[in-house]
Amino acid sequence: MEQTQEQQVVSMPRIGEPAPEFKAVTTQGDINFPSDYKGSWVILFSHPADFTPVCTSEFMTFATMEKQFAQANCKLVGLSVDGLYSHIAWLRTIKDKIEYRGMKDVEVKFPLIEDITMNVAKKYGMIQPGESNTKAVRAVFFVDPKGIIRAIIYYPLSLGRNFDELYRALIAMKTADEFGVATPADWRAGDDVIISPAGSCNAAKDRMDGKDSNIDECKDWFFCTKKLDKDKVLKAVIKG
Ligand code: BEZ
């Protein structure tokens, strides 16, 4: 009996939990996820279908930025519910025929998972029946070097992703880990960072009295920042 939309259980991985494990066939050979990627950040992302225009623009953009992500110790892994030969044909077409926004002759060197069975897509909540039963939405999972999911972003079928934002998010998370800080709205390397809120009345008073040497400025006791030099950030989170 066919299930209604409400009856279909969509399993959704959660931030802070281990990335669900899977083995898959890809355009770069078989992979074991996430164990093959231990020690690296990974962006695992899904797209609705091969040979579609938004996805093509996204793959060209991501492939063009692959080196930039690699320098930040981050590997890319794509997925759609198409088969391997469709993936291969699409990537060949992109390289041989498509020119878009100054990008041409673009070779996609990162693995693209074939997932006709939807095994992986279902595990990662990429099939969202309200949007489509047969296509993965545009999901993005940031997985850290220990295999823990650190951020998740979902987009609908019609909305192409902003890859500068994915890169910004990666650098911000690595900076937060490295320096024990948080990053404010629209933060970029070189901007002031946020110090975690004062945990006691005395700490709050010290901050407002200018007695906490770790802090450069407080808007109020709960909103304090410090300077973090751009070069120091880049040295810490990007390979030379
Ligand atoms: C696209 O990638 O162009 C696309 C895919 C599915 C639905 C709408 C657009």
CSV table of C-alpha atoms and ligand atoms in Angstrom, one decimal:
chain,number,residue,atom,x,y,z
A,1,MET,CA,0.0,0.0,0.0
A,2,GLU,CA,1.4,3.4,-0.9
A,3,GLN,CA,2.3,5.6,2.0
A,4,THR,CA,1.0,9.2,2.4
A,5,GLN,CA,3.5,12.0,2.8
A,6,GLU,CA,2.9,12.1,6.5
A,7,GLN,CA,3.5,8.3,6.8
A,8,GLN,CA,6.9,8.3,5.1
A,9,VAL,CA,9.6,8.6,7.7
A,10,VAL,CA,12.5,10.7,6.5
A,11,SER,CA,15.6,9.9,8.6
A,12,MET,CA,17.6,13.1,9.2
A,13,PRO,CA,21.2,13.1,10.4
A,14,ARG,CA,21.9,15.6,13.1
A,15,ILE,CA,24.7,18.1,13.8
A,16,GLY,CA,27.1,16.8,16.4
A,17,GLU,CA,26.5,13.1,15.6
A,18,PRO,CA,28.7,10.7,13.6
A,19,ALA,CA,28.0,10.8,9.9
A,20,PRO,CA,26.0,7.7,8.9
A,21,GLU,CA,28.3,5.1,7.3
A,22,PHE,CA,27.9,3.8,3.8
A,23,LYS,CA,29.8,2.1,1.0
A,24,ALA,CA,29.3,3.5,-2.5
A,25,VAL,CA,30.3,3.3,-6.1
A,26,THR,CA,31.5,6.6,-7.5
A,27,THR,CA,33.0,8.1,-10.6
A,28,GLN,CA,36.4,7.9,-8.9
A,29,GLY,CA,36.0,4.3,-7.7
A,30,ASP,CA,34.5,2.8,-4.6
A,31,ILE,CA,34.4,4.7,-1.3
A,32,ASN,CA,33.8,3.9,2.4
A,33,PHE,CA,32.2,6.9,4.0
A,34,PRO,CA,33.3,8.5,6.3
A,35,SER,CA,36.3,6.3,7.1
A,36,ASP,CA,38.1,7.0,3.8
A,37,TYR,CA,38.1,10.7,4.7
A,38,LYS,CA,39.4,10.5,8.3
A,39,GLY,CA,41.7,13.4,8.9
A,40,SER,CA,40.0,15.7,6.3
A,41,TRP,CA,36.9,17.8,6.3
A,42,VAL,CA,34.4,16.6,3.7
A,43,ILE,CA,31.5,18.3,2.1
A,44,LEU,CA,29.0,15.6,1.1
A,45,PHE,CA,26.4,17.2,-1.2
A,46,SER,CA,23.5,15.9,-3.2
A,47,HIS,CA,21.9,17.2,-6.4
A,48,PRO,CA,18.6,16.4,-8.0
A,49,ALA,CA,19.7,14.9,-11.4
A,50,ASP,CA,22.4,14.7,-14.0
A,51,PHE,CA,22.0,16.7,-17.2
A,52,THR,CA,20.0,19.5,-15.6
A,53,PRO,CA,21.0,23.1,-15.8
A,54,VAL,CA,21.1,24.3,-12.2
A,55,CYS,CA,23.1,21.2,-11.2
A,56,THR,CA,25.5,21.7,-14.2
A,57,SER,CA,26.2,25.3,-13.1
A,58,GLU,CA,26.8,24.0,-9.5
A,59,PHE,CA,29.2,21.3,-10.6
A,60,MET,CA,31.2,23.6,-12.7
A,61,THR,CA,31.5,26.1,-9.8
A,62,PHE,CA,32.4,23.5,-7.2
A,63,ALA,CA,34.9,21.8,-9.5
A,64,THR,CA,36.5,25.2,-10.2
A,65,MET,CA,36.8,25.8,-6.5
A,66,GLU,CA,38.0,22.2,-5.6
A,67,LYS,CA,41.7,23.3,-5.1
A,68,GLN,CA,40.6,26.2,-2.8
A,69,PHE,CA,38.7,23.7,-0.6
A,70,ALA,CA,41.6,21.2,-0.7
A,71,GLN,CA,43.9,23.9,0.6
A,72,ALA,CA,41.6,24.2,3.6
A,73,ASN,CA,41.9,20.4,4.0
A,74,CYS,CA,38.3,19.8,2.7
A,75,LYS,CA,37.4,17.1,0.1
A,76,LEU,CA,34.2,17.2,-2.0
A,77,VAL,CA,31.8,14.3,-2.6
A,78,GLY,CA,28.7,14.6,-4.7
A,79,LEU,CA,25.6,12.4,-5.0
A,80,SER,CA,22.5,12.0,-7.1
A,81,VAL,CA,20.1,9.1,-7.5
A,82,ASP,CA,21.4,8.6,-11.1
A,83,GLY,CA,23.5,5.7,-12.3
A,84,LEU,CA,27.2,5.6,-12.8
A,85,TYR,CA,27.1,5.7,-16.6
A,86,SER,CA,24.8,8.8,-16.5
A,87,HIS,CA,27.2,10.5,-14.2
A,88,ILE,CA,30.2,9.7,-16.5
A,89,ALA,CA,28.3,10.9,-19.6
A,90,TRP,CA,27.2,14.1,-17.8
A,91,LEU,CA,30.7,14.9,-16.5
A,92,ARG,CA,32.2,14.3,-20.0
A,93,THR,CA,29.6,16.6,-21.5
A,94,ILE,CA,30.4,19.3,-19.0
A,95,LYS,CA,34.1,19.1,-19.8
A,96,ASP,CA,33.7,18.9,-23.6
A,97,LYS,CA,30.8,21.2,-24.3
A,98,ILE,CA,29.7,23.5,-21.6
A,99,GLU,CA,31.0,27.0,-21.1
A,100,TYR,CA,29.4,29.0,-18.3
A,101,ARG,CA,30.4,32.3,-16.7
A,102,GLY,CA,34.0,32.1,-18.0
A,103,MET,CA,34.4,28.5,-16.9
A,104,LYS,CA,35.1,26.0,-19.6
A,105,ASP,CA,36.9,22.7,-20.1
A,106,VAL,CA,36.0,21.9,-16.5
A,107,GLU,CA,36.9,18.5,-15.3
A,108,VAL,CA,35.1,17.2,-12.2
A,109,LYS,CA,37.8,15.3,-10.3
A,110,PHE,CA,35.9,14.7,-7.1
A,111,PRO,CA,33.8,11.6,-6.7
A,112,LEU,CA,30.2,11.6,-7.7
A,113,ILE,CA,28.2,8.8,-6.0
A,114,GLU,CA,25.7,6.6,-7.9
A,115,ASP,CA,22.7,6.1,-5.7
A,116,ILE,CA,20.0,4.5,-7.8
A,117,THR,CA,18.8,2.5,-4.8
A,118,MET,CA,18.5,5.8,-2.8
A,119,ASN,CA,20.3,4.0,0.0
A,120,VAL,CA,22.6,6.9,0.9
A,121,ALA,CA,20.0,9.6,-0.1
A,122,LYS,CA,17.5,8.1,2.4
A,123,LYS,CA,20.0,7.8,5.2
A,124,TYR,CA,20.9,11.4,4.9
A,125,GLY,CA,17.4,12.8,4.5
A,126,MET,CA,18.1,13.9,1.0
A,127,ILE,CA,14.8,12.6,-0.3
A,128,GLN,CA,12.2,15.0,0.9
A,129,PRO,CA,8.8,13.8,-0.4
A,130,GLY,CA,7.2,17.3,-0.2
A,131,GLU,CA,9.7,18.4,-2.8
A,132,SER,CA,10.2,15.1,-4.8
A,133,ASN,CA,10.0,11.4,-4.3
A,134,THR,CA,12.5,10.6,-7.0
A,135,LYS,CA,15.1,13.4,-6.8
A,136,ALA,CA,17.4,14.3,-4.0
A,137,VAL,CA,17.1,17.9,-2.8
A,138,ARG,CA,20.3,20.0,-2.7
A,139,ALA,CA,21.6,18.9,0.7
A,140,VAL,CA,25.1,19.9,2.0
A,141,PHE,CA,26.7,18.1,4.9
A,142,PHE,CA,30.0,19.4,6.5
A,143,VAL,CA,31.7,16.4,8.1
A,144,ASP,CA,34.8,17.1,10.2
A,145,PRO,CA,38.1,15.1,10.3
A,146,LYS,CA,36.7,12.9,13.1
A,147,GLY,CA,33.6,12.0,11.0
A,148,ILE,CA,31.2,14.2,12.9
A,149,ILE,CA,28.5,16.2,11.1
A,150,ARG,CA,29.2,19.8,11.9
A,151,ALA,CA,26.7,21.7,9.7
A,152,ILE,CA,23.8,20.9,7.4
A,153,ILE,CA,22.2,23.1,4.8
A,154,TYR,CA,19.2,22.1,2.6
A,155,TYR,CA,18.1,23.9,-0.5
A,156,PRO,CA,15.1,23.2,-2.7
A,157,LEU,CA,15.4,21.8,-6.3
A,158,SER,CA,15.1,25.2,-8.0
A,159,LEU,CA,17.8,27.0,-5.9
A,160,GLY,CA,21.4,26.9,-6.9
A,161,ARG,CA,23.8,27.0,-4.0
A,162,ASN,CA,26.2,29.9,-3.1
A,163,PHE,CA,29.6,28.2,-3.0
A,164,ASP,CA,31.3,31.2,-1.5
A,165,GLU,CA,29.1,30.8,1.5
A,166,LEU,CA,30.0,27.1,1.7
A,167,TYR,CA,33.6,28.1,1.7
A,168,ARG,CA,33.0,30.9,4.3
A,169,ALA,CA,31.1,28.4,6.5
A,170,LEU,CA,34.0,25.9,6.4
A,171,ILE,CA,36.6,28.6,7.2
A,172,ALA,CA,34.4,29.9,10.0
A,173,MET,CA,34.0,26.5,11.6
A,174,LYS,CA,37.7,25.7,11.4
A,175,THR,CA,38.5,29.1,13.0
A,176,ALA,CA,36.0,28.5,15.8
A,177,ASP,CA,37.7,25.1,16.5
A,178,GLU,CA,41.2,26.5,16.3
A,179,PHE,CA,40.7,29.6,18.4
A,180,GLY,CA,37.8,28.6,20.7
A,181,VAL,CA,35.7,31.5,19.5
A,182,ALA,CA,32.4,32.0,17.6
A,183,THR,CA,31.9,34.1,14.5
A,184,PRO,CA,29.3,36.8,14.0
A,185,ALA,CA,26.9,37.4,11.1
A,186,ASP,CA,28.6,37.5,7.7
A,187,TRP,CA,32.1,36.9,9.4
A,188,ARG,CA,35.1,36.6,7.1
A,189,ALA,CA,38.7,36.0,8.1
A,190,GLY,CA,40.1,39.3,9.5
A,191,ASP,CA,36.8,40.4,11.1
A,192,ASP,CA,36.4,40.5,14.9
A,193,VAL,CA,35.3,37.2,16.5
A,194,ILE,CA,32.9,36.6,19.4
A,195,ILE,CA,34.0,35.5,22.9
A,196,SER,CA,31.6,33.1,24.6
A,197,PRO,CA,29.1,34.9,26.9
A,198,ALA,CA,30.2,35.5,30.5
A,199,GLY,CA,29.3,32.6,32.7
A,200,SER,CA,28.9,34.5,36.1
A,201,CYS,CA,28.0,37.9,37.4
A,202,ASN,CA,31.6,38.5,38.4
A,203,ALA,CA,32.9,37.6,34.9
A,204,ALA,CA,30.2,39.9,33.4
A,205,LYS,CA,31.4,42.8,35.7
A,206,ASP,CA,35.0,42.2,34.8
A,207,ARG,CA,34.2,42.4,31.2
A,208,MET,CA,32.3,45.6,31.5
A,209,ASP,CA,35.1,47.1,33.7
A,210,GLY,CA,37.6,46.3,31.0
A,211,LYS,CA,39.4,43.7,33.3
A,212,ASP,CA,39.3,40.7,30.9
A,213,SER,CA,42.5,40.9,28.8
A,214,ASN,CA,41.1,38.4,26.3
A,215,ILE,CA,38.5,40.9,25.1
A,216,ASP,CA,38.9,44.0,22.9
A,217,GLU,CA,35.4,45.4,23.0
A,218,CYS,CA,32.0,44.7,24.7
A,219,LYS,CA,28.7,46.0,23.2
A,220,ASP,CA,27.3,44.8,26.5
A,221,TRP,CA,28.2,42.1,29.0
A,222,PHE,CA,26.9,39.3,26.8
A,223,PHE,CA,28.3,40.5,23.5
A,224,CYS,CA,32.1,40.8,23.6
A,225,THR,CA,34.5,40.6,20.7
A,226,LYS,CA,38.3,40.4,20.1
A,227,LYS,CA,40.4,41.0,17.1
A,228,LEU,CA,41.8,38.0,15.2
A,229,ASP,CA,44.4,38.8,12.6
A,230,LYS,CA,43.5,37.6,9.1
A,231,ASP,CA,47.0,36.2,8.5
A,232,LYS,CA,46.8,34.3,11.8
A,233,VAL,CA,43.5,32.8,10.8
A,234,LEU,CA,44.6,31.8,7.3
A,235,LYS,CA,47.9,30.3,8.6
A,236,ALA,CA,45.9,28.2,11.0
A,237,VAL,CA,43.1,26.9,8.8
A,238,ILE,CA,44.7,26.9,5.3
A,239,LYS,CA,47.7,24.9,4.1
A,240,GLY,CA,50.6,27.0,2.9
B,1,BEZ,C1,18.3,21.7,-12.3
B,1,BEZ,O1,19.3,21.3,-11.8
B,1,BEZ,O2,18.3,22.5,-13.3
B,1,BEZ,C2,16.9,21.3,-11.8
B,1,BEZ,C3,16.8,20.0,-11.3
B,1,BEZ,C4,15.6,19.6,-10.8
B,1,BEZ,C5,14.5,20.5,-10.8
B,1,BEZ,C6,14.7,21.8,-11.2
B,1,BEZ,C7,15.9,22.2,-11.7
